[in-house]
Amino acid sequence: MPDRAIVVFATDARINERLVARGMEPMNGPRLTDILAEATGEKLSSKEALRLWQPDRMAGDPRVRAVIEKYVATA
């Protein structure tokens, strides 16, 4: 899967997390914390996840990339 598609999906997950953190409804698709919990086994707060995980970093981490590819395949 092209890196650009992974980064776009990671960006969408990050946007969803920001929407939820602001008390709004997310777009279709997973939140950043959902992806990270599945990939790393760590449950981060929205604030921590948004601070630590940028879309480019997510695309570069093989654990996170595998989860994103799974979500993209089912979307």
mmCIF file as gemmi writes it, N, C-alpha and C atoms, coordinates in Angstrom:
data_model
loop_
_atom_site.group_PDB
_atom_site.id
_atom_site.type_symbol
_atom_site.label_atom_id
_atom_site.label_alt_id
_atom_site.label_comp_id
_atom_site.label_asym_id
_atom_site.label_entity_id
_atom_site.label_seq_id
_atom_site.pdbx_PDB_ins_code
_atom_site.Cartn_x
_atom_site.Cartn_y
_atom_site.Cartn_z
_atom_site.occupancy
_atom_site.B_iso_or_equiv
_atom_site.pdbx_formal_charge
_atom_site.auth_seq_id
_atom_site.auth_asym_id
_atom_site.pdbx_PDB_model_num
ATOM 1 N N . MET Axp A 1 ? 0.84 -1.17 0 1 0 ? 1 A 1
ATOM 2 C CA . MET Axp A 1 ? 0 0 0 1 0 ? 1 A 1
ATOM 3 C C . MET Axp A 1 ? 0.891 1.24 0 1 0 ? 1 A 1
ATOM 4 N N . PRO Axp A 2 ? 0.593 2.201 -0.833 1 0 ? 2 A 1
ATOM 5 C CA . PRO Axp A 2 ? 1.429 3.408 -0.903 1 0 ? 2 A 1
ATOM 6 C C . PRO Axp A 2 ? 1.455 4.171 0.428 1 0 ? 2 A 1
ATOM 7 N N . ASP Axp A 3 ? 2.626 4.737 0.72 1 0 ? 3 A 1
ATOM 8 C CA . ASP Axp A 3 ? 2.78 5.502 1.958 1 0 ? 3 A 1
ATOM 9 C C . ASP Axp A 3 ? 1.784 6.645 2.057 1 0 ? 3 A 1
ATOM 10 N N . ARG Axp A 4 ? 1.481 7.262 0.941 1 0 ? 4 A 1
ATOM 11 C CA . ARG Axp A 4 ? 0.57 8.411 0.955 1 0 ? 4 A 1
ATOM 12 C C . ARG Axp A 4 ? -0.817 8.008 1.472 1 0 ? 4 A 1
ATOM 13 N N . ALA Axp A 5 ? -1.311 6.851 1.06 1 0 ? 5 A 1
ATOM 14 C CA . ALA Axp A 5 ? -2.616 6.383 1.522 1 0 ? 5 A 1
ATOM 15 C C . ALA Axp A 5 ? -2.598 6.14 3.032 1 0 ? 5 A 1
ATOM 16 N N . ILE Axp A 6 ? -1.494 5.602 3.536 1 0 ? 6 A 1
ATOM 17 C CA . ILE Axp A 6 ? -1.358 5.355 4.977 1 0 ? 6 A 1
ATOM 18 C C . ILE Axp A 6 ? -1.362 6.683 5.732 1 0 ? 6 A 1
ATOM 19 N N . VAL Axp A 7 ? -0.621 7.657 5.241 1 0 ? 7 A 1
ATOM 20 C CA . VAL Axp A 7 ? -0.552 8.958 5.904 1 0 ? 7 A 1
ATOM 21 C C . VAL Axp A 7 ? -1.92 9.646 5.883 1 0 ? 7 A 1
ATOM 22 N N . VAL Axp A 8 ? -2.638 9.539 4.784 1 0 ? 8 A 1
ATOM 23 C CA . VAL Axp A 8 ? -3.972 10.151 4.706 1 0 ? 8 A 1
ATOM 24 C C . VAL Axp A 8 ? -4.907 9.499 5.715 1 0 ? 8 A 1
ATOM 25 N N . PHE Axp A 9 ? -4.886 8.18 5.801 1 0 ? 9 A 1
ATOM 26 C CA . PHE Axp A 9 ? -5.745 7.488 6.754 1 0 ? 9 A 1
ATOM 27 C C . PHE Axp A 9 ? -5.349 7.833 8.187 1 0 ? 9 A 1
ATOM 28 N N . ALA Axp A 10 ? -4.052 7.919 8.457 1 0 ? 10 A 1
ATOM 29 C CA . ALA Axp A 10 ? -3.572 8.304 9.786 1 0 ? 10 A 1
ATOM 30 C C . ALA Axp A 10 ? -4.015 9.724 10.125 1 0 ? 10 A 1
ATOM 31 N N . THR Axp A 11 ? -4.001 10.599 9.137 1 0 ? 11 A 1
ATOM 32 C CA . THR Axp A 11 ? -4.461 11.971 9.351 1 0 ? 11 A 1
ATOM 33 C C . THR Axp A 11 ? -5.949 11.982 9.698 1 0 ? 11 A 1
ATOM 34 N N . ASP Axp A 12 ? -6.732 11.184 8.994 1 0 ? 12 A 1
ATOM 35 C CA . ASP Axp A 12 ? -8.163 11.095 9.299 1 0 ? 12 A 1
ATOM 36 C C . ASP Axp A 12 ? -8.4 10.582 10.717 1 0 ? 12 A 1
ATOM 37 N N . ALA Axp A 13 ? -7.624 9.595 11.147 1 0 ? 13 A 1
ATOM 38 C CA . ALA Axp A 13 ? -7.769 9.063 12.506 1 0 ? 13 A 1
ATOM 39 C C . ALA Axp A 13 ? -7.416 10.132 13.532 1 0 ? 13 A 1
ATOM 40 N N . ARG Axp A 14 ? -6.429 10.917 13.232 1 0 ? 14 A 1
ATOM 41 C CA . ARG Axp A 14 ? -6.029 12.015 14.125 1 0 ? 14 A 1
ATOM 42 C C . ARG Axp A 14 ? -7.121 13.096 14.18 1 0 ? 14 A 1
ATOM 43 N N . ILE Axp A 15 ? -7.709 13.42 13.042 1 0 ? 15 A 1
ATOM 44 C CA . ILE Axp A 15 ? -8.815 14.38 13.002 1 0 ? 15 A 1
ATOM 45 C C . ILE Axp A 15 ? -9.989 13.858 13.826 1 0 ? 15 A 1
ATOM 46 N N . ASN Axp A 16 ? -10.314 12.575 13.674 1 0 ? 16 A 1
ATOM 47 C CA . ASN Axp A 16 ? -11.398 11.981 14.464 1 0 ? 16 A 1
ATOM 48 C C . ASN Axp A 16 ? -11.129 12.136 15.958 1 0 ? 16 A 1
ATOM 49 N N . GLU Axp A 17 ? -9.894 11.901 16.355 1 0 ? 17 A 1
ATOM 50 C CA . GLU Axp A 17 ? -9.543 12.021 17.773 1 0 ? 17 A 1
ATOM 51 C C . GLU Axp A 17 ? -9.722 13.461 18.251 1 0 ? 17 A 1
ATOM 52 N N . ARG Axp A 18 ? -9.339 14.404 17.435 1 0 ? 18 A 1
ATOM 53 C CA . ARG Axp A 18 ? -9.503 15.818 17.805 1 0 ? 18 A 1
ATOM 54 C C . ARG Axp A 18 ? -10.974 16.184 17.915 1 0 ? 18 A 1
ATOM 55 N N . LEU Axp A 19 ? -11.79 15.665 16.999 1 0 ? 19 A 1
ATOM 56 C CA . LEU Axp A 19 ? -13.225 15.941 17.055 1 0 ? 19 A 1
ATOM 57 C C . LEU Axp A 19 ? -13.833 15.402 18.351 1 0 ? 19 A 1
ATOM 58 N N . VAL Axp A 20 ? -13.5 14.171 18.685 1 0 ? 20 A 1
ATOM 59 C CA . VAL Axp A 20 ? -14.032 13.559 19.907 1 0 ? 20 A 1
ATOM 60 C C . VAL Axp A 20 ? -13.54 14.315 21.136 1 0 ? 20 A 1
ATOM 61 N N . ALA Axp A 21 ? -12.286 14.708 21.133 1 0 ? 21 A 1
ATOM 62 C CA . ALA Axp A 21 ? -11.729 15.452 22.267 1 0 ? 21 A 1
ATOM 63 C C . ALA Axp A 21 ? -12.451 16.783 22.469 1 0 ? 21 A 1
ATOM 64 N N . ARG Axp A 22 ? -13.008 17.316 21.419 1 0 ? 22 A 1
ATOM 65 C CA . ARG Axp A 22 ? -13.749 18.581 21.502 1 0 ? 22 A 1
ATOM 66 C C . ARG Axp A 22 ? -15.248 18.367 21.712 1 0 ? 22 A 1
ATOM 67 N N . GLY Axp A 23 ? -15.658 17.115 21.91 1 0 ? 23 A 1
ATOM 68 C CA . GLY Axp A 23 ? -17.059 16.816 22.167 1 0 ? 23 A 1
ATOM 69 C C . GLY Axp A 23 ? -17.924 16.754 20.93 1 0 ? 23 A 1
ATOM 70 N N . MET Axp A 24 ? -17.3 16.54 19.768 1 0 ? 24 A 1
ATOM 71 C CA . MET Axp A 24 ? -18.033 16.489 18.507 1 0 ? 24 A 1
ATOM 72 C C . MET Axp A 24 ? -18.088 15.047 18.011 1 0 ? 24 A 1
ATOM 73 N N . GLU Axp A 25 ? -18.953 14.796 17.054 1 0 ? 25 A 1
ATOM 74 C CA . GLU Axp A 25 ? -19.064 13.478 16.433 1 0 ? 25 A 1
ATOM 75 C C . GLU Axp A 25 ? -17.901 13.27 15.46 1 0 ? 25 A 1
ATOM 76 N N . PRO Axp A 26 ? -17.273 12.095 15.506 1 0 ? 26 A 1
ATOM 77 C CA . PRO Axp A 26 ? -16.188 11.833 14.553 1 0 ? 26 A 1
ATOM 78 C C . PRO Axp A 26 ? -16.727 11.479 13.17 1 0 ? 26 A 1
ATOM 79 N N . MET Axp A 27 ? -15.854 11.555 12.184 1 0 ? 27 A 1
ATOM 80 C CA . MET Axp A 27 ? -16.174 11.097 10.828 1 0 ? 27 A 1
ATOM 81 C C . MET Axp A 27 ? -16.2 9.576 10.864 1 0 ? 27 A 1
ATOM 82 N N . ASN Axp A 28 ? -16.598 8.96 9.759 1 0 ? 28 A 1
ATOM 83 C CA . ASN Axp A 28 ? -16.513 7.502 9.665 1 0 ? 28 A 1
ATOM 84 C C . ASN Axp A 28 ? -15.056 7.09 9.745 1 0 ? 28 A 1
ATOM 85 N N . GLY Axp A 29 ? -14.796 6.011 10.454 1 0 ? 29 A 1
ATOM 86 C CA . GLY Axp A 29 ? -13.435 5.517 10.586 1 0 ? 29 A 1
ATOM 87 C C . GLY Axp A 29 ? -12.982 5.525 12.032 1 0 ? 29 A 1
ATOM 88 N N . PRO Axp A 30 ? -11.851 4.906 12.291 1 0 ? 30 A 1
ATOM 89 C CA . PRO Axp A 30 ? -11.359 4.784 13.668 1 0 ? 30 A 1
ATOM 90 C C . PRO Axp A 30 ? -10.738 6.075 14.185 1 0 ? 30 A 1
ATOM 91 N N . ARG Axp A 31 ? -10.64 6.131 15.489 1 0 ? 31 A 1
ATOM 92 C CA . ARG Axp A 31 ? -9.949 7.231 16.168 1 0 ? 31 A 1
ATOM 93 C C . ARG Axp A 31 ? -8.49 6.847 16.353 1 0 ? 31 A 1
ATOM 94 N N . LEU Axp A 32 ? -7.678 7.841 16.562 1 0 ? 32 A 1
ATOM 95 C CA . LEU Axp A 32 ? -6.249 7.639 16.788 1 0 ? 32 A 1
ATOM 96 C C . LEU Axp A 32 ? -6.001 6.699 17.96 1 0 ? 32 A 1
ATOM 97 N N . THR Axp A 33 ? -6.708 6.898 19.072 1 0 ? 33 A 1
ATOM 98 C CA . THR Axp A 33 ? -6.489 6.047 20.241 1 0 ? 33 A 1
ATOM 99 C C . THR Axp A 33 ? -6.87 4.598 19.967 1 0 ? 33 A 1
ATOM 100 N N . ASP Axp A 34 ? -7.871 4.36 19.112 1 0 ? 34 A 1
ATOM 101 C CA . ASP Axp A 34 ? -8.258 2.991 18.759 1 0 ? 34 A 1
ATOM 102 C C . ASP Axp A 34 ? -7.124 2.286 18.011 1 0 ? 34 A 1
ATOM 103 N N . ILE Axp A 35 ? -6.554 2.982 17.048 1 0 ? 35 A 1
ATOM 104 C CA . ILE Axp A 35 ? -5.456 2.412 16.254 1 0 ? 35 A 1
ATOM 105 C C . ILE Axp A 35 ? -4.251 2.128 17.133 1 0 ? 35 A 1
ATOM 106 N N . LEU Axp A 36 ? -3.885 3.089 17.961 1 0 ? 36 A 1
ATOM 107 C CA . LEU Axp A 36 ? -2.704 2.91 18.811 1 0 ? 36 A 1
ATOM 108 C C . LEU Axp A 36 ? -2.898 1.809 19.845 1 0 ? 36 A 1
ATOM 109 N N . ALA Axp A 37 ? -4.083 1.706 20.41 1 0 ? 37 A 1
ATOM 110 C CA . ALA Axp A 37 ? -4.349 0.646 21.397 1 0 ? 37 A 1
ATOM 111 C C . ALA Axp A 37 ? -4.224 -0.721 20.747 1 0 ? 37 A 1
ATOM 112 N N . GLU Axp A 38 ? -4.744 -0.863 19.545 1 0 ? 38 A 1
ATOM 113 C CA . GLU Axp A 38 ? -4.656 -2.151 18.849 1 0 ? 38 A 1
ATOM 114 C C . GLU Axp A 38 ? -3.219 -2.463 18.423 1 0 ? 38 A 1
ATOM 115 N N . ALA Axp A 39 ? -2.487 -1.445 18.009 1 0 ? 39 A 1
ATOM 116 C CA . ALA Axp A 39 ? -1.13 -1.657 17.5 1 0 ? 39 A 1
ATOM 117 C C . ALA Axp A 39 ? -0.108 -1.867 18.605 1 0 ? 39 A 1
ATOM 118 N N . THR Axp A 40 ? -0.214 -1.103 19.681 1 0 ? 40 A 1
ATOM 119 C CA . THR Axp A 40 ? 0.822 -1.126 20.706 1 0 ? 40 A 1
ATOM 120 C C . THR Axp A 40 ? 0.388 -1.779 22.009 1 0 ? 40 A 1
ATOM 121 N N . GLY Axp A 41 ? -0.923 -1.938 22.187 1 0 ? 41 A 1
ATOM 122 C CA . GLY Axp A 41 ? -1.424 -2.491 23.44 1 0 ? 41 A 1
ATOM 123 C C . GLY Axp A 41 ? -1.533 -1.452 24.539 1 0 ? 41 A 1
ATOM 124 N N . GLU Axp A 42 ? -1.151 -0.218 24.251 1 0 ? 42 A 1
ATOM 125 C CA . GLU Axp A 42 ? -1.209 0.877 25.225 1 0 ? 42 A 1
ATOM 126 C C . GLU Axp A 42 ? -2.48 1.67 25.02 1 0 ? 42 A 1
ATOM 127 N N . LYS Axp A 43 ? -3.141 1.99 26.109 1 0 ? 43 A 1
ATOM 128 C CA . LYS Axp A 43 ? -4.32 2.859 26.049 1 0 ? 43 A 1
ATOM 129 C C . LYS Axp A 43 ? -3.88 4.252 26.463 1 0 ? 43 A 1
ATOM 130 N N . LEU Axp A 44 ? -3.755 5.132 25.486 1 0 ? 44 A 1
ATOM 131 C CA . LEU Axp A 44 ? -3.343 6.505 25.737 1 0 ? 44 A 1
ATOM 132 C C . LEU Axp A 44 ? -4.567 7.403 25.812 1 0 ? 44 A 1
ATOM 133 N N . SER Axp A 45 ? -4.433 8.493 26.546 1 0 ? 45 A 1
ATOM 134 C CA . SER Axp A 45 ? -5.496 9.494 26.546 1 0 ? 45 A 1
ATOM 135 C C . SER Axp A 45 ? -5.465 10.2 25.194 1 0 ? 45 A 1
ATOM 136 N N . SER Axp A 46 ? -6.56 10.857 24.867 1 0 ? 46 A 1
ATOM 137 C CA . SER Axp A 46 ? -6.599 11.616 23.612 1 0 ? 46 A 1
ATOM 138 C C . SER Axp A 46 ? -5.474 12.629 23.557 1 0 ? 46 A 1
ATOM 139 N N . LYS Axp A 47 ? -5.271 13.322 24.646 1 0 ? 47 A 1
ATOM 140 C CA . LYS Axp A 47 ? -4.238 14.368 24.688 1 0 ? 47 A 1
ATOM 141 C C . LYS Axp A 47 ? -2.845 13.788 24.431 1 0 ? 47 A 1
ATOM 142 N N . GLU Axp A 48 ? -2.539 12.663 25.092 1 0 ? 48 A 1
ATOM 143 C CA . GLU Axp A 48 ? -1.222 12.032 24.882 1 0 ? 48 A 1
ATOM 144 C C . GLU Axp A 48 ? -1.063 11.543 23.457 1 0 ? 48 A 1
ATOM 145 N N . ALA Axp A 49 ? -2.085 10.888 22.945 1 0 ? 49 A 1
ATOM 146 C CA . ALA Axp A 49 ? -2.02 10.354 21.587 1 0 ? 49 A 1
ATOM 147 C C . ALA Axp A 49 ? -1.827 11.468 20.572 1 0 ? 49 A 1
ATOM 148 N N . LEU Axp A 50 ? -2.574 12.547 20.731 1 0 ? 50 A 1
ATOM 149 C CA . LEU Axp A 50 ? -2.458 13.668 19.795 1 0 ? 50 A 1
ATOM 150 C C . LEU Axp A 50 ? -1.092 14.336 19.882 1 0 ? 50 A 1
ATOM 151 N N . ARG Axp A 51 ? -0.517 14.362 21.067 1 0 ? 51 A 1
ATOM 152 C CA . ARG Axp A 51 ? 0.797 14.988 21.253 1 0 ? 51 A 1
ATOM 153 C C . ARG Axp A 51 ? 1.921 14.115 20.696 1 0 ? 51 A 1
ATOM 154 N N . LEU Axp A 52 ? 1.824 12.812 20.881 1 0 ? 52 A 1
ATOM 155 C CA . LEU Axp A 52 ? 2.922 11.909 20.553 1 0 ? 52 A 1
ATOM 156 C C . LEU Axp A 52 ? 2.91 11.365 19.125 1 0 ? 52 A 1
ATOM 157 N N . TRP Axp A 53 ? 1.744 11.197 18.544 1 0 ? 53 A 1
ATOM 158 C CA . TRP Axp A 53 ? 1.651 10.461 17.283 1 0 ? 53 A 1
ATOM 159 C C . TRP Axp A 53 ? 1.199 11.353 16.14 1 0 ? 53 A 1
ATOM 160 N N . GLN Axp A 54 ? 2.132 11.71 15.286 1 0 ? 54 A 1
ATOM 161 C CA . GLN Axp A 54 ? 1.849 12.47 14.069 1 0 ? 54 A 1
ATOM 162 C C . GLN Axp A 54 ? 1.641 11.469 12.928 1 0 ? 54 A 1
ATOM 163 N N . PRO Axp A 55 ? 0.878 11.82 11.897 1 0 ? 55 A 1
ATOM 164 C CA . PRO Axp A 55 ? 0.616 10.888 10.796 1 0 ? 55 A 1
ATOM 165 C C . PRO Axp A 55 ? 1.869 10.288 10.161 1 0 ? 55 A 1
ATOM 166 N N . ASP Axp A 56 ? 2.926 11.083 9.978 1 0 ? 56 A 1
ATOM 167 C CA . ASP Axp A 56 ? 4.157 10.547 9.382 1 0 ? 56 A 1
ATOM 168 C C . ASP Axp A 56 ? 4.806 9.511 10.291 1 0 ? 56 A 1
ATOM 169 N N . ARG Axp A 57 ? 4.762 9.755 11.59 1 0 ? 57 A 1
ATOM 170 C CA . ARG Axp A 57 ? 5.322 8.793 12.536 1 0 ? 57 A 1
ATOM 171 C C . ARG Axp A 57 ? 4.502 7.507 12.524 1 0 ? 57 A 1
ATOM 172 N N . MET Axp A 58 ? 3.188 7.65 12.439 1 0 ? 58 A 1
ATOM 173 C CA . MET Axp A 58 ? 2.323 6.474 12.412 1 0 ? 58 A 1
ATOM 174 C C . MET Axp A 58 ? 2.617 5.617 11.189 1 0 ? 58 A 1
ATOM 175 N N . ALA Axp A 59 ? 2.797 6.255 10.047 1 0 ? 59 A 1
ATOM 176 C CA . ALA Axp A 59 ? 3.073 5.521 8.808 1 0 ? 59 A 1
ATOM 177 C C . ALA Axp A 59 ? 4.417 4.816 8.868 1 0 ? 59 A 1
ATOM 178 N N . GLY Axp A 60 ? 5.338 5.315 9.674 1 0 ? 60 A 1
ATOM 179 C CA . GLY Axp A 60 ? 6.661 4.72 9.78 1 0 ? 60 A 1
ATOM 180 C C . GLY Axp A 60 ? 6.773 3.601 10.793 1 0 ? 60 A 1
ATOM 181 N N . ASP Axp A 61 ? 5.811 3.477 11.686 1 0 ? 61 A 1
ATOM 182 C CA . ASP Axp A 61 ? 5.849 2.425 12.701 1 0 ? 61 A 1
ATOM 183 C C . ASP Axp A 61 ? 5.172 1.177 12.134 1 0 ? 61 A 1
ATOM 184 N N . PRO Axp A 62 ? 5.891 0.062 12.003 1 0 ? 62 A 1
ATOM 185 C CA . PRO Axp A 62 ? 5.316 -1.125 11.363 1 0 ? 62 A 1
ATOM 186 C C . PRO Axp A 62 ? 4.079 -1.685 12.08 1 0 ? 62 A 1
ATOM 187 N N . ARG Axp A 63 ? 4.022 -1.563 13.388 1 0 ? 63 A 1
ATOM 188 C CA . ARG Axp A 63 ? 2.847 -2.068 14.131 1 0 ? 63 A 1
ATOM 189 C C . ARG Axp A 63 ? 1.614 -1.24 13.796 1 0 ? 63 A 1
ATOM 190 N N . VAL Axp A 64 ? 1.791 0.068 13.8 1 0 ? 64 A 1
ATOM 191 C CA . VAL Axp A 64 ? 0.673 0.965 13.517 1 0 ? 64 A 1
ATOM 192 C C . VAL Axp A 64 ? 0.283 0.859 12.049 1 0 ? 64 A 1
ATOM 193 N N . ARG Axp A 65 ? 1.268 0.776 11.2 1 0 ? 65 A 1
ATOM 194 C CA . ARG Axp A 65 ? 1.014 0.657 9.761 1 0 ? 65 A 1
ATOM 195 C C . ARG Axp A 65 ? 0.173 -0.588 9.455 1 0 ? 65 A 1
ATOM 196 N N . ALA Axp A 66 ? 0.476 -1.69 10.112 1 0 ? 66 A 1
ATOM 197 C CA . ALA Axp A 66 ? -0.284 -2.924 9.886 1 0 ? 66 A 1
ATOM 198 C C . ALA Axp A 66 ? -1.75 -2.758 10.285 1 0 ? 66 A 1
ATOM 199 N N . VAL Axp A 67 ? -1.99 -2.081 11.398 1 0 ? 67 A 1
ATOM 200 C CA . VAL Axp A 67 ? -3.374 -1.85 11.829 1 0 ? 67 A 1
ATOM 201 C C . VAL Axp A 67 ? -4.082 -0.923 10.845 1 0 ? 67 A 1
ATOM 202 N N . ILE Axp A 68 ? -3.416 0.12 10.41 1 0 ? 68 A 1
ATOM 203 C CA . ILE Axp A 68 ? -4.017 1.05 9.447 1 0 ? 68 A 1
ATOM 204 C C . ILE Axp A 68 ? -4.337 0.323 8.149 1 0 ? 68 A 1
ATOM 205 N N . GLU Axp A 69 ? -3.427 -0.515 7.684 1 0 ? 69 A 1
ATOM 206 C CA . GLU Axp A 69 ? -3.677 -1.267 6.443 1 0 ? 69 A 1
ATOM 207 C C . GLU Axp A 69 ? -4.892 -2.171 6.598 1 0 ? 69 A 1
ATOM 208 N N . LYS Axp A 70 ? -5.075 -2.737 7.786 1 0 ? 70 A 1
ATOM 209 C CA . LYS Axp A 70 ? -6.244 -3.584 8.041 1 0 ? 70 A 1
ATOM 210 C C . LYS Axp A 70 ? -7.525 -2.753 7.967 1 0 ? 70 A 1
ATOM 211 N N . TYR Axp A 71 ? -7.513 -1.576 8.57 1 0 ? 71 A 1
ATOM 212 C CA . TYR Axp A 71 ? -8.685 -0.702 8.522 1 0 ? 71 A 1
ATOM 213 C C . TYR Axp A 71 ? -8.968 -0.239 7.089 1 0 ? 71 A 1
ATOM 214 N N . VAL Axp A 72 ? -7.937 0.087 6.341 1 0 ? 72 A 1
ATOM 215 C CA . VAL Axp A 72 ? -8.123 0.538 4.954 1 0 ? 72 A 1
ATOM 216 C C . VAL Axp A 72 ? -8.726 -0.595 4.115 1 0 ? 72 A 1
ATOM 217 N N . ALA Axp A 73 ? -8.281 -1.814 4.352 1 0 ? 73 A 1
ATOM 218 C CA . ALA Axp A 73 ? -8.794 -2.955 3.578 1 0 ? 73 A 1
ATOM 219 C C . ALA Axp A 73 ? -10.266 -3.222 3.841 1 0 ? 73 A 1
ATOM 220 N N . THR Axp A 74 ? -10.731 -2.901 5.041 1 0 ? 74 A 1
ATOM 221 C CA . THR Axp A 74 ? -12.136 -3.149 5.374 1 0 ? 74 A 1
ATOM 222 C C . THR Axp A 74 ? -13.024 -1.95 5.103 1 0 ? 74 A 1
ATOM 223 N N . ALA Axp A 75 ? -12.415 -0.818 4.748 1 0 ? 75 A 1
ATOM 224 C CA . ALA Axp A 75 ? -13.202 0.403 4.515 1 0 ? 75 A 1
ATOM 225 C C . ALA Axp A 75 ? -13.831 0.412 3.147 1 0 ? 75 A 1
